Each structure stands twice: as structure tokens, then as C-alpha cells.
PDB file of C-alpha atoms in Angstrom:
ATOM      1  CA  UNK Q 129     -64.969  29.954  98.528  1.00  0.00           C
ATOM      2  CA  UNK Q 130     -62.528  32.829  98.981  1.00  0.00           C
ATOM      3  CA  UNK Q 131     -60.535  33.713  95.875  1.00  0.00           C
ATOM      4  CA  UNK Q 132     -56.803  34.260  96.276  1.00  0.00           C
ATOM      5  CA  UNK Q 133     -55.630  37.718  95.258  1.00  0.00           C
ATOM      6  CA  UNK Q 134     -53.253  37.926  92.301  1.00  0.00           C
ATOM      7  CA  UNK Q 135     -49.578  38.056  93.236  1.00  0.00           C
ATOM      8  CA  UNK Q 136     -49.172  41.688  92.133  1.00  0.00           C
ATOM      9  CA  UNK Q 137     -52.068  42.782  94.367  1.00  0.00           C
ATOM     10  CA  UNK Q 138     -50.648  40.936  97.364  1.00  0.00           C
ATOM     11  CA  UNK Q 139     -47.285  42.577  96.763  1.00  0.00           C
ATOM     12  CA  UNK Q 140     -48.900  46.005  96.374  1.00  0.00           C
ATOM     13  CA  UNK Q 141     -50.660  45.572  99.733  1.00  0.00           C
ATOM     14  CA  UNK Q 142     -47.438  44.529 101.431  1.00  0.00           C
ATOM     15  CA  UNK Q 143     -45.403  47.373  99.953  1.00  0.00           C
ATOM     16  CA  UNK Q 144     -48.102  49.912 100.825  1.00  0.00           C
ATOM     17  CA  UNK Q 145     -48.183  48.745 104.444  1.00  0.00           C
ATOM     18  CA  UNK Q 146     -44.410  49.015 104.712  1.00  0.00           C
ATOM     19  CA  UNK Q 147     -44.339  52.490 103.157  1.00  0.00           C
ATOM     20  CA  UNK Q 148     -46.840  53.682 105.770  1.00  0.00           C
ATOM     21  CA  UNK Q 149     -44.693  52.701 108.758  1.00  0.00           C
ATOM     22  CA  UNK Q 150     -43.491  56.295 109.139  1.00  0.00           C
ATOM     23  CA  UNK Q 151     -39.918  55.601 108.011  1.00  0.00           C
ATOM     24  CA  UNK Q 152     -40.549  56.928 104.511  1.00  0.00           C
ATOM     25  CA  UNK Q 153     -40.827  60.597 103.590  1.00  0.00           C
ATOM     26  CA  UNK Q 154     -42.579  62.085 100.617  1.00  0.00           C
ATOM     27  CA  UNK Q 155     -40.182  62.017  97.658  1.00  0.00           C
ATOM     28  CA  UNK Q 156     -38.038  59.089  98.890  1.00  0.00           C
ATOM     29  CA  UNK Q 157     -37.024  56.721  96.080  1.00  0.00           C
ATOM     30  CA  UNK Q 158     -37.948  53.034  96.265  1.00  0.00           C
ATOM     31  CA  UNK Q 159     -35.411  50.359  95.273  1.00  0.00           C
ATOM     32  CA  UNK Q 160     -35.186  49.404  91.594  1.00  0.00           C
ATOM     33  CA  UNK Q 161     -37.661  46.886  90.171  1.00  0.00           C
ATOM     34  CA  UNK Q 162     -34.921  44.238  89.950  1.00  0.00           C
ATOM     35  CA  UNK Q 163     -34.028  44.659  93.626  1.00  0.00           C
ATOM     36  CA  UNK Q 164     -37.667  44.466  94.672  1.00  0.00           C
ATOM     37  CA  UNK Q 165     -38.137  41.316  92.599  1.00  0.00           C
ATOM     38  CA  UNK Q 166     -35.129  39.629  94.251  1.00  0.00           C
ATOM     39  CA  UNK Q 167     -35.994  40.825  97.732  1.00  0.00           C
ATOM     40  CA  UNK Q 168     -39.595  39.658  97.651  1.00  0.00           C
ATOM     41  CA  UNK Q 169     -39.011  36.534  95.570  1.00  0.00           C
ATOM     42  CA  UNK Q 170     -41.317  37.493  92.716  1.00  0.00           C
ATOM     43  CA  UNK Q 171     -40.991  38.238  89.012  1.00  0.00           C
ATOM     44  CA  UNK Q 172     -40.317  41.715  87.650  1.00  0.00           C
ATOM     45  CA  UNK Q 173     -43.705  41.489  85.937  1.00  0.00           C
ATOM     46  CA  UNK Q 174     -45.320  41.094  89.362  1.00  0.00           C
ATOM     47  CA  UNK Q 175     -43.343  44.070  90.671  1.00  0.00           C
ATOM     48  CA  UNK Q 176     -44.395  46.226  87.718  1.00  0.00           C
ATOM     49  CA  UNK Q 177     -48.032  45.270  88.264  1.00  0.00           C
ATOM     50  CA  UNK Q 178     -47.804  46.128  91.965  1.00  0.00           C
ATOM     51  CA  UNK Q 179     -46.151  49.483  91.269  1.00  0.00           C
ATOM     52  CA  UNK Q 180     -48.718  50.350  88.614  1.00  0.00           C
ATOM     53  CA  UNK Q 181     -51.511  49.648  91.085  1.00  0.00           C
ATOM     54  CA  UNK Q 182     -49.830  51.733  93.782  1.00  0.00           C
ATOM     55  CA  UNK Q 183     -49.351  54.577  91.324  1.00  0.00           C
ATOM     56  CA  UNK Q 184     -53.038  54.531  90.397  1.00  0.00           C
ATOM     57  CA  UNK Q 185     -53.831  54.773  94.126  1.00  0.00           C
ATOM     58  CA  UNK Q 186     -51.610  57.850  94.439  1.00  0.00           C
ATOM     59  CA  UNK Q 187     -49.121  56.189  96.777  1.00  0.00           C
ATOM     60  CA  UNK Q 188     -46.120  56.397  94.453  1.00  0.00           C
ATOM     61  CA  UNK Q 189     -45.058  58.245  91.333  1.00  0.00           C
ATOM     62  CA  UNK Q 190     -43.057  56.419  88.685  1.00  0.00           C
ATOM     63  CA  UNK Q 191     -41.627  58.393  85.803  1.00  0.00           C
ATOM     64  CA  UNK Q 192     -40.007  56.988  82.699  1.00  0.00           C
ATOM     65  CA  UNK Q 193     -36.548  55.557  83.365  1.00  0.00           C
ATOM     66  CA  UNK Q 194     -36.357  56.182  87.115  1.00  0.00           C
ATOM     67  CA  UNK Q 195     -37.243  54.473  90.353  1.00  0.00           C
ATOM     68  CA  UNK Q 196     -40.665  54.953  91.876  1.00  0.00           C
ATOM     69  CA  UNK Q 197     -40.920  57.653  94.544  1.00  0.00           C
ATOM     70  CA  UNK Q 198     -43.134  57.705  97.609  1.00  0.00           C
ATOM     71  CA  UNK Q 199     -45.733  60.429  97.272  1.00  0.00           C
ATOM     72  CA  UNK Q 200     -48.451  59.621  99.798  1.00  0.00           C
ATOM     73  CA  UNK Q 201     -50.648  62.580 100.603  1.00  0.00           C
ATOM     74  CA  UNK Q 202     -49.613  62.993 104.231  1.00  0.00           C
ATOM     75  CA  UNK Q 203     -49.072  66.356 105.925  1.00  0.00           C
ATOM     76  CA  UNK Q 204     -45.643  66.414 107.552  1.00  0.00           C
ATOM     77  CA  UNK Q 205     -44.850  68.537 110.599  1.00  0.00           C
ATOM     78  CA  UNK Q 206     -41.215  68.957 111.604  1.00  0.00           C
ATOM     79  CA  UNK Q 207     -40.077  69.890 115.089  1.00  0.00           C
ATOM     80  CA  UNK Q 208     -41.204  73.327 116.211  1.00  0.00           C
ATOM     81  CA  UNK Q 209     -42.235  74.540 112.761  1.00  0.00           C
ATOM     82  CA  UNK Q 210     -45.587  76.302 112.953  1.00  0.00           C
ATOM     83  CA  UNK Q 211     -47.473  74.778 110.052  1.00  0.00           C
ATOM     84  CA  UNK Q 212     -50.357  76.448 108.283  1.00  0.00           C
ATOM     85  CA  UNK Q 213     -53.009  73.735 107.799  1.00  0.00           C
ATOM     86  CA  UNK Q 214     -54.520  74.990 104.500  1.00  0.00           C
ATOM     87  CA  UNK Q 215     -51.130  75.602 102.864  1.00  0.00           C
ATOM     88  CA  UNK Q 216     -49.662  72.290 104.048  1.00  0.00           C
ATOM     89  CA  UNK Q 217     -52.710  70.415 102.758  1.00  0.00           C
ATOM     90  CA  UNK Q 218     -52.544  71.989  99.310  1.00  0.00           C
ATOM     91  CA  UNK Q 219     -48.817  71.229  99.043  1.00  0.00           C
ATOM     92  CA  UNK Q 220     -49.573  67.487  99.135  1.00  0.00           C
ATOM     93  CA  UNK Q 221     -52.514  67.733  96.756  1.00  0.00           C
ATOM     94  CA  UNK Q 222     -55.392  67.707  99.244  1.00  0.00           C
ATOM     95  CA  UNK Q 223     -58.264  70.148  99.510  1.00  0.00           C
ATOM     96  CA  UNK Q 224     -58.586  71.651 103.009  1.00  0.00           C
ATOM     97  CA  UNK Q 225     -61.749  73.009 104.591  1.00  0.00           C
ATOM     98  CA  UNK Q 226     -62.755  74.223 108.029  1.00  0.00           C
ATOM     99  CA  UNK Q 227     -66.074  73.930 109.815  1.00  0.00           C
ATOM    100  CA  UNK Q 228     -66.493  76.206 112.842  1.00  0.00           C
ATOM    101  CA  UNK Q 229     -68.358  74.328 115.560  1.00  0.00           C
ATOM    102  CA  UNK Q 230     -68.553  77.206 117.982  1.00  0.00           C
ATOM    103  CA  UNK Q 231     -66.960  80.382 119.346  1.00  0.00           C
ATOM    104  CA  UNK Q 232     -67.476  80.829 123.071  1.00  0.00           C
ATOM    105  CA  UNK Q 233     -66.296  83.389 125.576  1.00  0.00           C
ATOM    106  CA  UNK Q 234     -65.871  81.715 128.972  1.00  0.00           C
ATOM    107  CA  UNK Q 235     -63.691  81.632 132.065  1.00  0.00           C
ATOM    108  CA  UNK Q 236     -60.377  79.805 131.934  1.00  0.00           C
ATOM    109  CA  UNK Q 237     -59.886  76.491 133.712  1.00  0.00           C
ATOM    110  CA  UNK Q 238     -56.701  74.968 135.071  1.00  0.00           C
ATOM    111  CA  UNK Q 239     -55.175  73.802 131.793  1.00  0.00           C
ATOM    112  CA  UNK Q 240     -55.561  76.963 129.730  1.00  0.00           C
ATOM    113  CA  UNK Q 241     -54.793  79.196 132.712  1.00  0.00           C
ATOM    114  CA  UNK Q 242     -51.464  77.454 133.164  1.00  0.00           C
ATOM    115  CA  UNK Q 243     -50.710  77.429 129.428  1.00  0.00           C
ATOM    116  CA  UNK Q 244     -51.650  81.073 128.847  1.00  0.00           C
ATOM    117  CA  UNK Q 245     -50.153  82.298 132.142  1.00  0.00           C
ATOM    118  CA  UNK Q 246     -53.505  83.635 133.378  1.00  0.00           C
ATOM    119  CA  UNK Q 247     -55.241  83.492 136.761  1.00  0.00           C
ATOM    120  CA  UNK Q 248     -57.900  80.769 136.899  1.00  0.00           C
ATOM    121  CA  UNK Q 249     -61.256  82.223 135.898  1.00  0.00           C
ATOM    122  CA  UNK Q 250     -59.850  84.864 133.523  1.00  0.00           C
ATOM    123  CA  UNK Q 251     -62.099  85.490 130.473  1.00  0.00           C
ATOM    124  CA  UNK Q 252     -60.837  83.668 127.353  1.00  0.00           C
ATOM    125  CA  UNK Q 253     -62.329  82.784 123.966  1.00  0.00           C
ATOM    126  CA  UNK Q 254     -62.567  79.172 122.812  1.00  0.00           C
ATOM    127  CA  UNK Q 255     -62.836  78.405 119.090  1.00  0.00           C
ATOM    128  CA  UNK Q 256     -63.888  74.855 118.235  1.00  0.00           C
ATOM    129  CA  UNK Q 257     -63.267  73.730 114.664  1.00  0.00           C
ATOM    130  CA  UNK Q 258     -63.399  70.633 112.518  1.00  0.00           C
ATOM    131  CA  UNK Q 259     -60.594  70.440 109.956  1.00  0.00           C
ATOM    132  CA  UNK Q 260     -61.326  68.516 106.763  1.00  0.00           C
ATOM    133  CA  UNK Q 261     -59.173  67.054 103.988  1.00  0.00           C
ATOM    134  CA  UNK Q 262     -60.877  66.179 100.703  1.00  0.00           C
ATOM    135  CA  UNK Q 263     -64.216  66.407 102.491  1.00  0.00           C
ATOM    136  CA  UNK Q 264     -63.305  64.051 105.358  1.00  0.00           C
ATOM    137  CA  UNK Q 265     -63.064  65.300 108.948  1.00  0.00           C
ATOM    138  CA  UNK Q 266     -59.554  64.533 110.215  1.00  0.00           C
ATOM    139  CA  UNK Q 267     -58.956  66.922 113.146  1.00  0.00           C
ATOM    140  CA  UNK Q 268     -61.219  68.195 115.906  1.00  0.00           C
ATOM    141  CA  UNK Q 269     -59.527  71.259 117.355  1.00  0.00           C
ATOM    142  CA  UNK Q 270     -60.155  73.524 120.312  1.00  0.00           C
ATOM    143  CA  UNK Q 271     -58.175  76.780 120.356  1.00  0.00           C
ATOM    144  CA  UNK Q 272     -58.258  78.924 123.495  1.00  0.00           C
ATOM    145  CA  UNK Q 273     -57.123  82.529 123.089  1.00  0.00           C
ATOM    146  CA  UNK Q 274     -56.419  85.202 125.681  1.00  0.00           C
ATOM    147  CA  UNK Q 275     -58.993  87.954 125.332  1.00  0.00           C
ATOM    148  CA  UNK Q 276     -56.490  90.577 124.140  1.00  0.00           C
ATOM    149  CA  UNK Q 277     -55.872  88.365 121.089  1.00  0.00           C
ATOM    150  CA  UNK Q 278     -59.476  87.264 120.521  1.00  0.00           C
ATOM    151  CA  UNK Q 279     -60.762  90.836 120.546  1.00  0.00           C
ATOM    152  CA  UNK Q 280     -58.597  91.676 117.519  1.00  0.00           C
ATOM    153  CA  UNK Q 281     -59.757  88.795 115.284  1.00  0.00           C
ATOM    154  CA  UNK Q 282     -62.391  88.868 112.520  1.00  0.00           C
ATOM    155  CA  UNK Q 283     -64.166  85.673 113.648  1.00  0.00           C
ATOM    156  CA  UNK Q 284     -66.247  85.535 110.469  1.00  0.00           C
ATOM    157  CA  UNK Q 285     -63.080  84.699 108.479  1.00  0.00           C
ATOM    158  CA  UNK Q 286     -62.152  81.575 110.443  1.00  0.00           C
ATOM    159  CA  UNK Q 287     -63.723  79.223 107.887  1.00  0.00           C
ATOM    160  CA  UNK Q 288     -61.514  80.410 105.018  1.00  0.00           C
ATOM    161  CA  UNK Q 289     -58.387  81.903 106.623  1.00  0.00           C
ATOM    162  CA  UNK Q 290     -55.646  80.422 108.777  1.00  0.00           C
ATOM    163  CA  UNK Q 291     -56.054  81.316 112.463  1.00  0.00           C
ATOM    164  CA  UNK Q 292     -52.312  81.854 112.692  1.00  0.00           C
ATOM    165  CA  UNK Q 293     -52.383  84.240 109.736  1.00  0.00           C
ATOM    166  CA  UNK Q 294     -55.239  86.170 111.344  1.00  0.00           C
ATOM    167  CA  UNK Q 295     -53.307  86.465 114.606  1.00  0.00           C
ATOM    168  CA  UNK Q 296     -50.141  87.563 112.796  1.00  0.00           C
ATOM    169  CA  UNK Q 297     -51.983  90.275 110.873  1.00  0.00           C
ATOM    170  CA  UNK Q 298     -53.973  91.451 113.891  1.00  0.00           C
ATOM    171  CA  UNK Q 299     -51.025  91.630 116.308  1.00  0.00           C
ATOM    172  CA  UNK Q 300     -48.163  92.372 113.926  1.00  0.00           C
ATOM    173  CA  UNK Q 301     -46.156  89.556 115.519  1.00  0.00           C
ATOM    174  CA  UNK Q 302     -44.307  86.499 114.308  1.00  0.00           C
ATOM    175  CA  UNK Q 303     -45.432  83.260 115.937  1.00  0.00           C
ATOM    176  CA  UNK Q 304     -43.670  80.121 117.057  1.00  0.00           C
ATOM    177  CA  UNK Q 305     -44.418  76.957 119.002  1.00  0.00           C
ATOM    178  CA  UNK Q 306     -43.641  77.354 122.689  1.00  0.00           C
ATOM    179  CA  UNK Q 307     -44.366  73.816 123.857  1.00  0.00           C
ATOM    180  CA  UNK Q 308     -46.257  70.818 122.546  1.00  0.00           C
ATOM    181  CA  UNK Q 309     -46.847  67.237 123.573  1.00  0.00           C
ATOM    182  CA  UNK Q 310     -48.614  64.166 122.228  1.00  0.00           C
ATOM    183  CA  UNK Q 311     -50.640  61.359 123.746  1.00  0.00           C
ATOM    184  CA  UNK Q 312     -52.973  58.585 122.593  1.00  0.00           C
ATOM    185  CA  UNK Q 313     -56.617  58.850 123.658  1.00  0.00           C
ATOM    186  CA  UNK Q 314     -59.886  57.032 123.007  1.00  0.00           C
ATOM    187  CA  UNK Q 315     -62.544  59.025 121.163  1.00  0.00           C
ATOM    188  CA  UNK Q 316     -65.483  60.070 123.354  1.00  0.00           C
ATOM    189  CA  UNK Q 317     -68.967  59.768 121.790  1.00  0.00           C
ATOM    190  CA  UNK Q 318     -69.235  63.389 120.593  1.00  0.00           C
ATOM    191  CA  UNK Q 319     -65.654  63.455 119.318  1.00  0.00           C
ATOM    192  CA  UNK Q 320     -66.101  60.156 117.481  1.00  0.00           C
ATOM    193  CA  UNK Q 321     -69.294  61.398 115.851  1.00  0.00           C
ATOM    194  CA  UNK Q 322     -67.614  64.592 114.615  1.00  0.00           C
ATOM    195  CA  UNK Q 323     -64.761  62.585 113.076  1.00  0.00           C
ATOM    196  CA  UNK Q 324     -66.922  59.813 111.641  1.00  0.00           C
ATOM    197  CA  UNK Q 325     -65.418  57.144 113.899  1.00  0.00           C
ATOM    198  CA  UNK Q 326     -66.636  54.549 116.383  1.00  0.00           C
ATOM    199  CA  UNK Q 327     -66.674  55.555 120.050  1.00  0.00           C
ATOM    200  CA  UNK Q 328     -63.416  54.456 121.630  1.00  0.00           C
ATOM    201  CA  UNK Q 329     -61.393  54.688 118.406  1.00  0.00           C
ATOM    202  CA  UNK Q 330     -57.755  55.612 118.989  1.00  0.00           C
ATOM    203  CA  UNK Q 331     -56.817  59.242 118.289  1.00  0.00           C
ATOM    204  CA  UNK Q 332     -53.639  61.252 118.605  1.00  0.00           C
ATOM    205  CA  UNK Q 333     -54.056  64.162 121.011  1.00  0.00           C
ATOM    206  CA  UNK Q 334     -51.793  67.138 120.320  1.00  0.00           C
ATOM    207  CA  UNK Q 335     -51.652  69.951 122.872  1.00  0.00           C
ATOM    208  CA  UNK Q 336     -49.736  73.011 121.712  1.00  0.00           C
ATOM    209  CA  UNK Q 337     -48.885  76.439 123.067  1.00  0.00           C
ATOM    210  CA  UNK Q 338     -48.115  79.153 120.515  1.00  0.00           C
ATOM    211  CA  UNK Q 339     -46.298  82.339 121.543  1.00  0.00           C
ATOM    212  CA  UNK Q 340     -45.453  85.610 119.793  1.00  0.00           C
ATOM    213  CA  UNK Q 341     -42.025  87.151 119.215  1.00  0.00           C
ATOM    214  CA  UNK Q 342     -42.069  88.569 122.745  1.00  0.00           C
ATOM    215  CA  UNK Q 343     -42.795  85.155 124.262  1.00  0.00           C
ATOM    216  CA  UNK Q 344     -46.401  86.020 125.119  1.00  0.00           C
ATOM    217  CA  UNK Q 345     -48.871  83.112 124.869  1.00  0.00           C
ATOM    218  CA  UNK Q 346     -51.390  83.742 122.063  1.00  0.00           C
ATOM    219  CA  UNK Q 347     -53.068  80.339 121.650  1.00  0.00           C
ATOM    220  CA  UNK Q 348     -53.432  77.057 123.512  1.00  0.00           C
ATOM    221  CA  UNK Q 349     -54.816  74.329 121.265  1.00  0.00           C
ATOM    222  CA  UNK Q 350     -56.049  70.831 122.056  1.00  0.00           C
ATOM    223  CA  UNK Q 351     -56.401  68.788 118.862  1.00  0.00           C
ATOM    224  CA  UNK Q 352     -57.680  65.264 118.251  1.00  0.00           C
ATOM    225  CA  UNK Q 353     -56.154  63.821 115.075  1.00  0.00           C
ATOM    226  CA  UNK Q 354     -57.211  60.841 112.970  1.00  0.00           C
ATOM    227  CA  UNK Q 355     -54.575  58.324 111.970  1.00  0.00           C
ATOM    228  CA  UNK Q 356     -53.152  58.264 108.455  1.00  0.00           C
ATOM    229  CA  UNK Q 357     -53.174  61.943 107.479  1.00  0.00           C
ATOM    230  CA  UNK Q 358     -50.276  63.470 109.400  1.00  0.00           C
ATOM    231  CA  UNK Q 359     -46.687  62.718 110.256  1.00  0.00           C
ATOM    232  CA  UNK Q 360     -45.082  64.458 113.232  1.00  0.00           C
ATOM    233  CA  UNK Q 361     -41.293  64.526 113.602  1.00  0.00           C
ATOM    234  CA  UNK Q 362     -39.346  65.993 116.508  1.00  0.00           C
TER     235      UNK Q 362
END
């Protein structure tokens, strides 16, 4: 016989689901306990129990004498801001890590040739990495660099340094996002295995072109992102 969850746990589950819709930003204040009690038709004791549970899960922070605030550990990316993965992760209390899957020099195909403004078949370097948060793989990323950029990089530092920081230091340039677009894709067998998912699981695909201060393409990345760890705003 299935046991019914206590009212405060049911409310905590409902509130958590609603906070994760994408409408809430880190630091947003929730309504007062009294308003939540009226709105959901429960006692203030039930509300307090739900909030305490959510706080223990790290979803909210509730200080003495103030409303609870949303503090989910989600990396937020805004518009064309070029975010540094390790720094952004640490800002929300997560531990980032990078696993380099391979560094390959090859000839460019249609996609990267168009993105990097190169003739098809031009030598490029592809860097494949797995990005981790708190030990869990959350992004599988392929970065294709024109050879004039790749030849300046200390590849052995890719596991501990930001690729963008390495490019900035090597080229002396500031970087910005040129173009980017998103789509939903199903995880292929190898991709699913790398991310610890079932084959066919839904992923967000983010394709991004990064350019320097002269408008020259310096990186074309194709990233597969797990749900629940990032928020992208235009």
C-alpha cells in the first residue's frame, strides 16, 4: 500500500517544480508565508515545513525575519555575454572540472568552414571536452579553432584553465559572441554515455561563434547540454 506524503512534502515538491519553470532568477524573493498559506490552501505550519525542506535541499535561502529567496545552483547566461564556465560555476556554489576527450588536427568541413570563414578542407584543431559540475558531466563540447589560434595555445592547460582566457592571453584580444543558436536534439549513443544518460535523451544543442575585437572568428563550438544546470536568456 502506497503511503501518502505529508502535506509539507507535497507542497515542497509543488513549489520546487514551479520555481524551476525558468521564470525565477537566483535571488528572487518568494511571497510571504501567509500569502503562500492562503494561495495554496494550507496552514502556515505546512508552509514553514515545506520551506525548511527546500532550504535543506539548497533550493531557497531563508534568513531571520525576511522572505525566502530562490537560490538554485543554476548557471545563468545572458544575451551575448561570453561566460567563463569555471567562474560562473563557482559563483553559484558548484565545483567545475574539465575532462579533455581529445585534441585533433583535421580538415574543416562545411559547418566550421562557414563559421570560421575558411575554405572547406582548411586545417583546423578540434578540442573535445566534457564539462563537469560537482563531479557530474553536464556538457559535451566540441571547440573548433582556426590554426592560427590553436598554434598559440598551451593545450596541456585546458583541464584547469578557461579556453577563452587562454585565447585572450595568447592573442591579446578581447572576445565576444558573434552568433549563437539553440536547438533540441536526441542524444546519440556515444554522447549519452559521456553524459550518463539513456540514448535518445533530450539535450539542448548550443552552437556558438566567438570572434575577437577585430571581428575575426577564433572559435566555433558545438555543445550538448543536460537539462537543469543552465539558464539561457536572450
